Amino acid sequence: MKTITKAIAILSIAALCATSALAAEGGNPKKGKYLFKKSCKTCHVEDAEGGEVTPLNRTQAQWDRFFERNKHNADAWNKFSEGDLKDIKQFLFDHAADSDQPETCG
Ligand code: HEC
């Protein structure tokens, strides 16, 4: 009995990992929202140099790619720590165009 329970536990953990292969993980979305408003919005409101950016600009897969491939120009990007970027990514991902809670960041 015990081994079976263990096996089931291991299997469900494996399943969880598999389904979240394409997902932002471990970031703190609340902190991400705060950081996004404070630091990204300085350049990313309408008429600012970076143009308006909100979570809705991209789908979850597109945000994944954006952060993974480090697509931003480095001058602005390198000011953020890896932890900050993880949190910001989590916020954007959680509210992406195809997320459960699509949201702009007004
Ligand atoms: C110092 C100004 C500045 C800051 C700060 C900044 N950006 Fe940008 N961003 C830009 C500029 C300029 C562009 C457009 C051209 C480029 O990539 O060089 C851009 C482009 C982008 C794009 C692509 C534009 C689009 O419409 O698809 C995204 C997404 C983006 N930034 C997200 C972010 C996020 C998220 C943050 C905060 C972690 C951030 N930016 C911080 C200046 C900035």
mmCIF file of N, CA and C and ligand atoms in Angstrom:
data_model
loop_
_atom_site.group_PDB
_atom_site.id
_atom_site.type_symbol
_atom_site.label_atom_id
_atom_site.label_comp_id
_atom_site.label_asym_id
_atom_site.label_seq_id
_atom_site.Cartn_x
_atom_site.Cartn_y
_atom_site.Cartn_z
ATOM 1 N N MET A 1 0.829 -1.212 0.000
ATOM 2 C CA MET A 1 0.000 0.000 0.000
ATOM 3 C C MET A 1 0.864 1.263 0.000
ATOM 4 N N LYS A 2 1.841 1.242 0.882
ATOM 5 C CA LYS A 2 2.688 2.428 1.013
ATOM 6 C C LYS A 2 3.411 2.761 -0.295
ATOM 7 N N THR A 3 3.932 1.711 -0.929
ATOM 8 C CA THR A 3 4.672 1.944 -2.189
ATOM 9 C C THR A 3 3.749 2.509 -3.259
ATOM 10 N N ILE A 4 2.523 2.009 -3.246
ATOM 11 C CA ILE A 4 1.583 2.506 -4.262
ATOM 12 C C ILE A 4 1.318 3.996 -4.055
ATOM 13 N N THR A 5 1.086 4.370 -2.824
ATOM 14 C CA THR A 5 0.840 5.793 -2.541
ATOM 15 C C THR A 5 2.025 6.640 -3.000
ATOM 16 N N LYS A 6 3.208 6.125 -2.704
ATOM 17 C CA LYS A 6 4.418 6.834 -3.104
ATOM 18 C C LYS A 6 4.488 6.968 -4.625
ATOM 19 N N ALA A 7 4.192 5.859 -5.290
ATOM 20 C CA ALA A 7 4.249 5.851 -6.757
ATOM 21 C C ALA A 7 3.264 6.863 -7.329
ATOM 22 N N ILE A 8 2.085 6.885 -6.729
ATOM 23 C CA ILE A 8 1.076 7.841 -7.217
ATOM 24 C C ILE A 8 1.556 9.281 -6.995
ATOM 25 N N ALA A 9 2.136 9.517 -5.850
ATOM 26 C CA ALA A 9 2.635 10.858 -5.553
ATOM 27 C C ALA A 9 3.691 11.270 -6.572
ATOM 28 N N ILE A 10 4.607 10.361 -6.846
ATOM 29 C CA ILE A 10 5.681 10.673 -7.797
ATOM 30 C C ILE A 10 5.105 10.924 -9.189
ATOM 31 N N LEU A 11 4.150 10.070 -9.559
ATOM 32 C CA LEU A 11 3.533 10.225 -10.871
ATOM 33 C C LEU A 11 2.819 11.567 -10.998
ATOM 34 N N SER A 12 2.098 11.961 -9.963
ATOM 35 C CA SER A 12 1.348 13.214 -10.096
ATOM 36 C C SER A 12 2.285 14.416 -10.121
ATOM 37 N N ILE A 13 3.406 14.299 -9.413
ATOM 38 C CA ILE A 13 4.382 15.392 -9.496
ATOM 39 C C ILE A 13 4.941 15.466 -10.919
ATOM 40 N N ALA A 14 5.242 14.310 -11.486
ATOM 41 C CA ALA A 14 5.763 14.274 -12.847
ATOM 42 C C ALA A 14 4.751 14.869 -13.818
ATOM 43 N N ALA A 15 3.477 14.549 -13.618
ATOM 44 C CA ALA A 15 2.435 15.060 -14.497
ATOM 45 C C ALA A 15 2.350 16.583 -14.387
ATOM 46 N N LEU A 16 2.429 17.080 -13.147
ATOM 47 C CA LEU A 16 2.386 18.523 -12.924
ATOM 48 C C LEU A 16 3.501 19.227 -13.678
ATOM 49 N N CYS A 17 4.694 18.662 -13.577
ATOM 50 C CA CYS A 17 5.836 19.279 -14.249
ATOM 51 C C CYS A 17 5.628 19.277 -15.747
ATOM 52 N N ALA A 18 5.089 18.182 -16.257
ATOM 53 C CA ALA A 18 4.909 18.066 -17.698
ATOM 54 C C ALA A 18 3.930 19.112 -18.213
ATOM 55 N N THR A 19 2.830 19.303 -17.471
ATOM 56 C CA THR A 19 1.831 20.248 -17.978
ATOM 57 C C THR A 19 2.290 21.695 -17.831
ATOM 58 N N SER A 20 3.244 21.925 -16.950
ATOM 59 C CA SER A 20 3.647 23.309 -16.764
ATOM 60 C C SER A 20 4.927 23.635 -17.525
ATOM 61 N N ALA A 21 5.268 22.797 -18.487
ATOM 62 C CA ALA A 21 6.484 23.037 -19.266
ATOM 63 C C ALA A 21 6.456 24.423 -19.900
ATOM 64 N N LEU A 22 5.278 24.826 -20.312
ATOM 65 C CA LEU A 22 5.150 26.137 -20.928
ATOM 66 C C LEU A 22 4.425 27.049 -19.947
ATOM 67 N N ALA A 23 5.143 27.499 -18.948
ATOM 68 C CA ALA A 23 4.474 28.318 -17.952
ATOM 69 C C ALA A 23 5.502 29.083 -17.146
ATOM 70 N N ALA A 24 5.092 30.244 -16.711
ATOM 71 C CA ALA A 24 5.939 30.991 -15.811
ATOM 72 C C ALA A 24 5.753 30.379 -14.435
ATOM 73 N N GLU A 25 6.830 30.253 -13.712
ATOM 74 C CA GLU A 25 6.726 29.586 -12.426
ATOM 75 C C GLU A 25 7.580 30.254 -11.374
ATOM 76 N N GLY A 26 7.075 30.259 -10.183
ATOM 77 C CA GLY A 26 7.902 30.643 -9.053
ATOM 78 C C GLY A 26 8.042 32.134 -8.841
ATOM 79 N N GLY A 27 7.571 32.931 -9.780
ATOM 80 C CA GLY A 27 7.644 34.369 -9.569
ATOM 81 C C GLY A 27 6.524 34.826 -8.664
ATOM 82 N N ASN A 28 6.661 36.000 -8.095
ATOM 83 C CA ASN A 28 5.621 36.563 -7.246
ATOM 84 C C ASN A 28 4.851 37.616 -8.049
ATOM 85 N N PRO A 29 3.629 37.278 -8.484
ATOM 86 C CA PRO A 29 2.911 38.171 -9.384
ATOM 87 C C PRO A 29 2.547 39.518 -8.754
ATOM 88 N N LYS A 30 2.358 39.537 -7.441
ATOM 89 C CA LYS A 30 2.020 40.814 -6.784
ATOM 90 C C LYS A 30 3.199 41.764 -6.837
ATOM 91 N N LYS A 31 4.350 41.214 -6.517
ATOM 92 C CA LYS A 31 5.560 42.017 -6.599
ATOM 93 C C LYS A 31 5.818 42.403 -8.053
ATOM 94 N N GLY A 32 5.537 41.458 -8.946
ATOM 95 C CA GLY A 32 5.721 41.718 -10.371
ATOM 96 C C GLY A 32 4.873 42.876 -10.854
ATOM 97 N N LYS A 33 3.640 42.915 -10.393
ATOM 98 C CA LYS A 33 2.740 43.998 -10.790
ATOM 99 C C LYS A 33 3.270 45.343 -10.306
ATOM 100 N N TYR A 34 3.707 45.338 -9.064
ATOM 101 C CA TYR A 34 4.268 46.555 -8.480
ATOM 102 C C TYR A 34 5.489 47.014 -9.287
ATOM 103 N N LEU A 35 6.393 46.076 -9.547
ATOM 104 C CA LEU A 35 7.618 46.413 -10.283
ATOM 105 C C LEU A 35 7.311 46.867 -11.704
ATOM 106 N N PHE A 36 6.343 46.197 -12.318
ATOM 107 C CA PHE A 36 5.977 46.554 -13.685
ATOM 108 C C PHE A 36 5.484 47.999 -13.730
ATOM 109 N N LYS A 37 4.591 48.329 -12.791
ATOM 110 C CA LYS A 37 4.048 49.689 -12.764
ATOM 111 C C LYS A 37 5.130 50.706 -12.455
ATOM 112 N N LYS A 38 5.980 50.343 -11.520
ATOM 113 C CA LYS A 38 6.994 51.279 -11.079
ATOM 114 C C LYS A 38 8.107 51.437 -12.122
ATOM 115 N N SER A 39 8.547 50.324 -12.694
ATOM 116 C CA SER A 39 9.771 50.381 -13.500
ATOM 117 C C SER A 39 9.560 50.244 -14.997
ATOM 118 N N CYS A 40 8.615 49.457 -15.424
ATOM 119 C CA CYS A 40 8.433 49.275 -16.869
ATOM 120 C C CYS A 40 7.586 50.394 -17.432
ATOM 121 N N LYS A 41 6.593 50.801 -16.654
ATOM 122 C CA LYS A 41 5.652 51.804 -17.143
ATOM 123 C C LYS A 41 6.298 53.156 -17.397
ATOM 124 N N THR A 42 7.463 53.383 -16.807
ATOM 125 C CA THR A 42 8.129 54.654 -17.056
ATOM 126 C C THR A 42 8.385 54.826 -18.554
ATOM 127 N N CYS A 43 8.638 53.737 -19.250
ATOM 128 C CA CYS A 43 8.870 53.812 -20.697
ATOM 129 C C CYS A 43 7.710 53.231 -21.488
ATOM 130 N N HIS A 44 6.748 52.670 -20.805
ATOM 131 C CA HIS A 44 5.734 51.915 -21.537
ATOM 132 C C HIS A 44 4.294 52.351 -21.295
ATOM 133 N N VAL A 45 4.059 53.621 -21.332
ATOM 134 C CA VAL A 45 2.693 54.112 -21.438
ATOM 135 C C VAL A 45 2.544 54.671 -22.845
ATOM 136 N N GLU A 46 1.306 54.903 -23.228
ATOM 137 C CA GLU A 46 1.075 55.457 -24.558
ATOM 138 C C GLU A 46 1.914 56.722 -24.719
ATOM 139 N N ASP A 47 2.482 56.884 -25.872
ATOM 140 C CA ASP A 47 3.273 58.075 -26.199
ATOM 141 C C ASP A 47 4.646 58.106 -25.539
ATOM 142 N N ALA A 48 4.993 57.134 -24.729
ATOM 143 C CA ALA A 48 6.350 57.098 -24.188
ATOM 144 C C ALA A 48 7.253 56.361 -25.179
ATOM 145 N N GLU A 49 8.561 56.361 -24.908
ATOM 146 C CA GLU A 49 9.487 55.859 -25.922
ATOM 147 C C GLU A 49 9.292 54.389 -26.267
ATOM 148 N N GLY A 50 8.852 53.588 -25.321
ATOM 149 C CA GLY A 50 8.707 52.161 -25.607
ATOM 150 C C GLY A 50 7.330 51.774 -26.136
ATOM 151 N N GLY A 51 6.396 52.723 -26.140
ATOM 152 C CA GLY A 51 5.028 52.401 -26.542
ATOM 153 C C GLY A 51 4.301 51.699 -25.412
ATOM 154 N N GLU A 52 2.977 51.654 -25.472
ATOM 155 C CA GLU A 52 2.234 51.058 -24.369
ATOM 156 C C GLU A 52 2.439 49.548 -24.316
ATOM 157 N N VAL A 53 2.767 49.046 -23.136
ATOM 158 C CA VAL A 53 2.867 47.600 -22.936
ATOM 159 C C VAL A 53 1.974 47.213 -21.766
ATOM 160 N N THR A 54 1.119 46.253 -21.975
ATOM 161 C CA THR A 54 0.288 45.701 -20.907
ATOM 162 C C THR A 54 0.368 44.180 -21.023
ATOM 163 N N PRO A 55 -0.085 43.464 -19.976
ATOM 164 C CA PRO A 55 -0.073 41.996 -20.063
ATOM 165 C C PRO A 55 -0.799 41.495 -21.311
ATOM 166 N N LEU A 56 -1.808 42.252 -21.731
ATOM 167 C CA LEU A 56 -2.619 41.830 -22.876
ATOM 168 C C LEU A 56 -1.904 41.915 -24.220
ATOM 169 N N ASN A 57 -0.750 42.550 -24.239
ATOM 170 C CA ASN A 57 -0.010 42.660 -25.503
ATOM 171 C C ASN A 57 0.367 41.312 -26.093
ATOM 172 N N ARG A 58 0.474 40.312 -25.223
ATOM 173 C CA ARG A 58 0.961 39.019 -25.695
ATOM 174 C C ARG A 58 0.184 37.873 -25.060
ATOM 175 N N THR A 59 0.315 36.711 -25.697
ATOM 176 C CA THR A 59 -0.242 35.503 -25.097
ATOM 177 C C THR A 59 0.794 34.948 -24.114
ATOM 178 N N GLN A 60 0.387 33.959 -23.351
ATOM 179 C CA GLN A 60 1.306 33.368 -22.375
ATOM 180 C C GLN A 60 2.549 32.816 -23.067
ATOM 181 N N ALA A 61 2.348 32.133 -24.184
ATOM 182 C CA ALA A 61 3.490 31.553 -24.904
ATOM 183 C C ALA A 61 4.418 32.658 -25.404
ATOM 184 N N GLN A 62 3.815 33.749 -25.833
ATOM 185 C CA GLN A 62 4.633 34.850 -26.342
ATOM 186 C C GLN A 62 5.428 35.530 -25.225
ATOM 187 N N TRP A 63 4.832 35.652 -24.049
ATOM 188 C CA TRP A 63 5.595 36.219 -22.917
ATOM 189 C C TRP A 63 6.732 35.291 -22.545
ATOM 190 N N ASP A 64 6.446 34.003 -22.516
ATOM 191 C CA ASP A 64 7.502 33.025 -22.252
ATOM 192 C C ASP A 64 8.686 33.256 -23.179
ATOM 193 N N ARG A 65 8.365 33.371 -24.443
ATOM 194 C CA ARG A 65 9.417 33.533 -25.444
ATOM 195 C C ARG A 65 10.142 34.862 -25.277
ATOM 196 N N PHE A 66 9.371 35.892 -25.027
ATOM 197 C CA PHE A 66 9.967 37.215 -24.884
ATOM 198 C C PHE A 66 11.036 37.198 -23.784
ATOM 199 N N PHE A 67 10.691 36.602 -22.645
ATOM 200 C CA PHE A 67 11.632 36.592 -21.528
ATOM 201 C C PHE A 67 12.764 35.601 -21.743
ATOM 202 N N GLU A 68 12.441 34.460 -22.312
ATOM 203 C CA GLU A 68 13.482 33.458 -22.521
ATOM 204 C C GLU A 68 14.535 33.938 -23.504
ATOM 205 N N ARG A 69 14.085 34.552 -24.543
ATOM 206 C CA ARG A 69 15.049 34.964 -25.571
ATOM 207 C C ARG A 69 15.636 36.327 -25.291
ATOM 208 N N ASN A 70 15.195 36.917 -24.180
ATOM 209 C CA ASN A 70 15.806 38.160 -23.793
ATOM 210 C C ASN A 70 15.725 39.203 -24.892
ATOM 211 N N LYS A 71 14.519 39.423 -25.354
ATOM 212 C CA LYS A 71 14.359 40.227 -26.571
ATOM 213 C C LYS A 71 14.481 41.734 -26.358
ATOM 214 N N HIS A 72 14.424 42.147 -25.126
ATOM 215 C CA HIS A 72 14.426 43.583 -24.881
ATOM 216 C C HIS A 72 15.802 44.189 -25.135
ATOM 217 N N ASN A 73 15.842 45.458 -25.436
ATOM 218 C CA ASN A 73 17.164 46.083 -25.544
ATOM 219 C C ASN A 73 17.824 46.077 -24.171
ATOM 220 N N ALA A 74 19.107 45.797 -24.156
ATOM 221 C CA ALA A 74 19.810 45.468 -22.922
ATOM 222 C C ALA A 74 19.909 46.645 -21.959
ATOM 223 N N ASP A 75 20.022 47.854 -22.470
ATOM 224 C CA ASP A 75 20.183 49.000 -21.586
ATOM 225 C C ASP A 75 19.108 49.059 -20.521
ATOM 226 N N ALA A 76 17.863 48.899 -20.944
ATOM 227 C CA ALA A 76 16.767 48.961 -19.989
ATOM 228 C C ALA A 76 16.685 47.668 -19.186
ATOM 229 N N TRP A 77 16.905 46.562 -19.844
ATOM 230 C CA TRP A 77 16.684 45.242 -19.244
ATOM 231 C C TRP A 77 17.668 44.923 -18.133
ATOM 232 N N ASN A 78 18.946 45.278 -18.362
ATOM 233 C CA ASN A 78 20.001 44.882 -17.432
ATOM 234 C C ASN A 78 19.917 45.572 -16.076
ATOM 235 N N LYS A 79 19.042 46.568 -15.987
ATOM 236 C CA LYS A 79 18.874 47.214 -14.687
ATOM 237 C C LYS A 79 18.075 46.337 -13.729
ATOM 238 N N PHE A 80 17.365 45.363 -14.287
ATOM 239 C CA PHE A 80 16.526 44.511 -13.454
ATOM 240 C C PHE A 80 17.279 43.251 -13.041
ATOM 241 N N SER A 81 17.091 42.846 -11.788
ATOM 242 C CA SER A 81 17.712 41.601 -11.339
ATOM 243 C C SER A 81 16.916 40.429 -11.911
ATOM 244 N N GLU A 82 17.517 39.267 -11.891
ATOM 245 C CA GLU A 82 16.824 38.082 -12.392
ATOM 246 C C GLU A 82 15.544 37.818 -11.615
ATOM 247 N N GLY A 83 15.614 38.049 -10.301
ATOM 248 C CA GLY A 83 14.431 37.830 -9.473
ATOM 249 C C GLY A 83 13.303 38.784 -9.842
ATOM 250 N N ASP A 84 13.658 40.045 -10.074
ATOM 251 C CA ASP A 84 12.646 41.027 -10.460
ATOM 252 C C ASP A 84 11.993 40.628 -11.784
ATOM 253 N N LEU A 85 12.824 40.215 -12.727
ATOM 254 C CA LEU A 85 12.282 39.842 -14.035
ATOM 255 C C LEU A 85 11.370 38.635 -13.926
ATOM 256 N N LYS A 86 11.728 37.735 -13.035
ATOM 257 C CA LYS A 86 10.890 36.555 -12.821
ATOM 258 C C LYS A 86 9.514 36.972 -12.297
ATOM 259 N N ASP A 87 9.505 37.906 -11.358
ATOM 260 C CA ASP A 87 8.241 38.381 -10.802
ATOM 261 C C ASP A 87 7.421 39.123 -11.863
ATOM 262 N N ILE A 88 8.084 39.954 -12.626
ATOM 263 C CA ILE A 88 7.386 40.718 -13.661
ATOM 264 C C ILE A 88 6.823 39.769 -14.714
ATOM 265 N N LYS A 89 7.635 38.796 -15.076
ATOM 266 C CA LYS A 89 7.164 37.821 -16.053
ATOM 267 C C LYS A 89 5.930 37.092 -15.529
ATOM 268 N N GLN A 90 5.964 36.749 -14.245
ATOM 269 C CA GLN A 90 4.833 36.032 -13.659
ATOM 270 C C GLN A 90 3.558 36.874 -13.750
ATOM 271 N N PHE A 91 3.685 38.138 -13.436
ATOM 272 C CA PHE A 91 2.523 39.029 -13.513
ATOM 273 C C PHE A 91 1.997 39.122 -14.944
ATOM 274 N N LEU A 92 2.897 39.344 -15.902
ATOM 275 C CA LEU A 92 2.477 39.483 -17.299
ATOM 276 C C LEU A 92 1.846 38.185 -17.796
ATOM 277 N N PHE A 93 2.473 37.088 -17.421
ATOM 278 C CA PHE A 93 1.998 35.772 -17.838
ATOM 279 C C PHE A 93 0.608 35.478 -17.268
ATOM 280 N N ASP A 94 0.444 35.772 -15.983
ATOM 281 C CA ASP A 94 -0.830 35.478 -15.318
ATOM 282 C C ASP A 94 -1.996 36.255 -15.922
ATOM 283 N N HIS A 95 -1.690 37.390 -16.529
ATOM 284 C CA HIS A 95 -2.754 38.230 -17.070
ATOM 285 C C HIS A 95 -2.639 38.438 -18.576
ATOM 286 N N ALA A 96 -1.971 37.491 -19.225
ATOM 287 C CA ALA A 96 -1.781 37.571 -20.679
ATOM 288 C C ALA A 96 -3.123 37.499 -21.403
ATOM 289 N N ALA A 97 -3.076 37.797 -22.694
ATOM 290 C CA ALA A 97 -4.307 37.850 -23.490
ATOM 291 C C ALA A 97 -5.112 36.554 -23.415
ATOM 292 N N ASP A 98 -4.421 35.423 -23.345
ATOM 293 C CA ASP A 98 -5.138 34.146 -23.323
ATOM 294 C C ASP A 98 -5.150 33.515 -21.928
ATOM 295 N N SER A 99 -4.902 34.324 -20.884
ATOM 296 C CA SER A 99 -4.909 33.785 -19.519
ATOM 297 C C SER A 99 -6.337 33.735 -18.979
ATOM 298 N N ASP A 100 -6.482 33.189 -17.773
ATOM 299 C CA ASP A 100 -7.792 33.151 -17.129
ATOM 300 C C ASP A 100 -8.250 34.548 -16.714
ATOM 301 N N GLN A 101 -7.285 35.394 -16.425
ATOM 302 C CA GLN A 101 -7.638 36.741 -15.972
ATOM 303 C C GLN A 101 -6.913 37.800 -16.795
ATOM 304 N N PRO A 102 -7.298 37.919 -18.066
ATOM 305 C CA PRO A 102 -6.653 38.938 -18.885
ATOM 306 C C PRO A 102 -6.848 40.310 -18.259
ATOM 307 N N GLU A 103 -5.820 41.077 -18.239
ATOM 308 C CA GLU A 103 -5.916 42.338 -17.516
ATOM 309 C C GLU A 103 -4.954 43.362 -18.104
ATOM 310 N N THR A 104 -5.374 44.578 -18.205
ATOM 311 C CA THR A 104 -4.430 45.626 -18.536
ATOM 312 C C THR A 104 -3.878 46.156 -17.228
ATOM 313 N N CYS A 105 -2.935 46.980 -17.307
ATOM 314 C CA CYS A 105 -2.306 47.456 -16.087
ATOM 315 C C CYS A 105 -2.372 48.967 -16.086
ATOM 316 N N GLY A 106 -3.491 49.499 -15.720
ATOM 317 C CA GLY A 106 -3.742 50.912 -15.895
ATOM 318 C C GLY A 106 -3.168 51.838 -14.871
HETATM 319 C C1 HEC B 1 14.335 52.899 -20.325
HETATM 320 C C2 HEC B 1 13.066 52.637 -20.956
HETATM 321 C C3 HEC B 1 12.485 51.226 -20.878
HETATM 322 C C4 HEC B 1 12.247 50.476 -19.753
HETATM 323 C C5 HEC B 1 12.547 50.815 -18.308
HETATM 324 C C6 HEC B 1 11.584 49.283 -20.215
HETATM 325 N N1 HEC B 1 11.444 49.312 -21.577
HETATM 326 FE FE1 HEC B 1 10.506 47.914 -22.749
HETATM 327 N N2 HEC B 1 11.048 48.924 -24.414
HETATM 328 C C7 HEC B 1 11.677 50.159 -24.434
HETATM 329 C C8 HEC B 1 11.854 50.571 -25.828
HETATM 330 C C9 HEC B 1 12.504 51.860 -26.286
HETATM 331 C C10 HEC B 1 11.288 49.530 -26.630
HETATM 332 C C11 HEC B 1 11.173 49.445 -28.146
HETATM 333 C C12 HEC B 1 12.339 49.058 -28.934
HETATM 334 C C13 HEC B 1 13.363 48.129 -28.354
HETATM 335 O O1 HEC B 1 13.091 46.985 -27.934
HETATM 336 O O2 HEC B 1 14.529 48.529 -28.364
HETATM 337 C C14 HEC B 1 10.785 48.528 -25.710
HETATM 338 C C15 HEC B 1 10.139 47.385 -26.097
HETATM 339 C C16 HEC B 1 9.464 46.531 -25.244
HETATM 340 C C17 HEC B 1 8.576 45.486 -25.663
HETATM 341 C C18 HEC B 1 8.208 45.147 -27.088
HETATM 342 C C19 HEC B 1 7.245 46.165 -27.596
HETATM 343 C C20 HEC B 1 5.926 45.620 -28.050
HETATM 344 O O3 HEC B 1 4.990 46.439 -28.208
HETATM 345 O O4 HEC B 1 5.778 44.419 -28.241
HETATM 346 C C21 HEC B 1 8.102 44.886 -24.537
HETATM 347 C C22 HEC B 1 7.113 43.742 -24.446
HETATM 348 C C23 HEC B 1 8.722 45.552 -23.410
HETATM 349 N N3 HEC B 1 9.534 46.552 -23.878
HETATM 350 C C24 HEC B 1 8.522 45.211 -22.088
HETATM 351 C C25 HEC B 1 9.159 45.816 -21.016
HETATM 352 C C26 HEC B 1 9.063 45.346 -19.656
HETATM 353 C C27 HEC B 1 8.255 44.133 -19.208
HETATM 354 C C28 HEC B 1 9.805 46.190 -18.902
HETATM 355 C C29 HEC B 1 10.071 46.130 -17.420
HETATM 356 C C30 HEC B 1 10.733 44.937 -16.942
HETATM 357 C C31 HEC B 1 10.368 47.193 -19.787
HETATM 358 N N4 HEC B 1 9.963 46.932 -21.069
HETATM 359 C C32 HEC B 1 11.163 48.262 -19.381
HETATM 360 C C33 HEC B 1 12.062 50.900 -23.340
HETATM 361 C C34 HEC B 1 11.999 50.491 -22.032
#
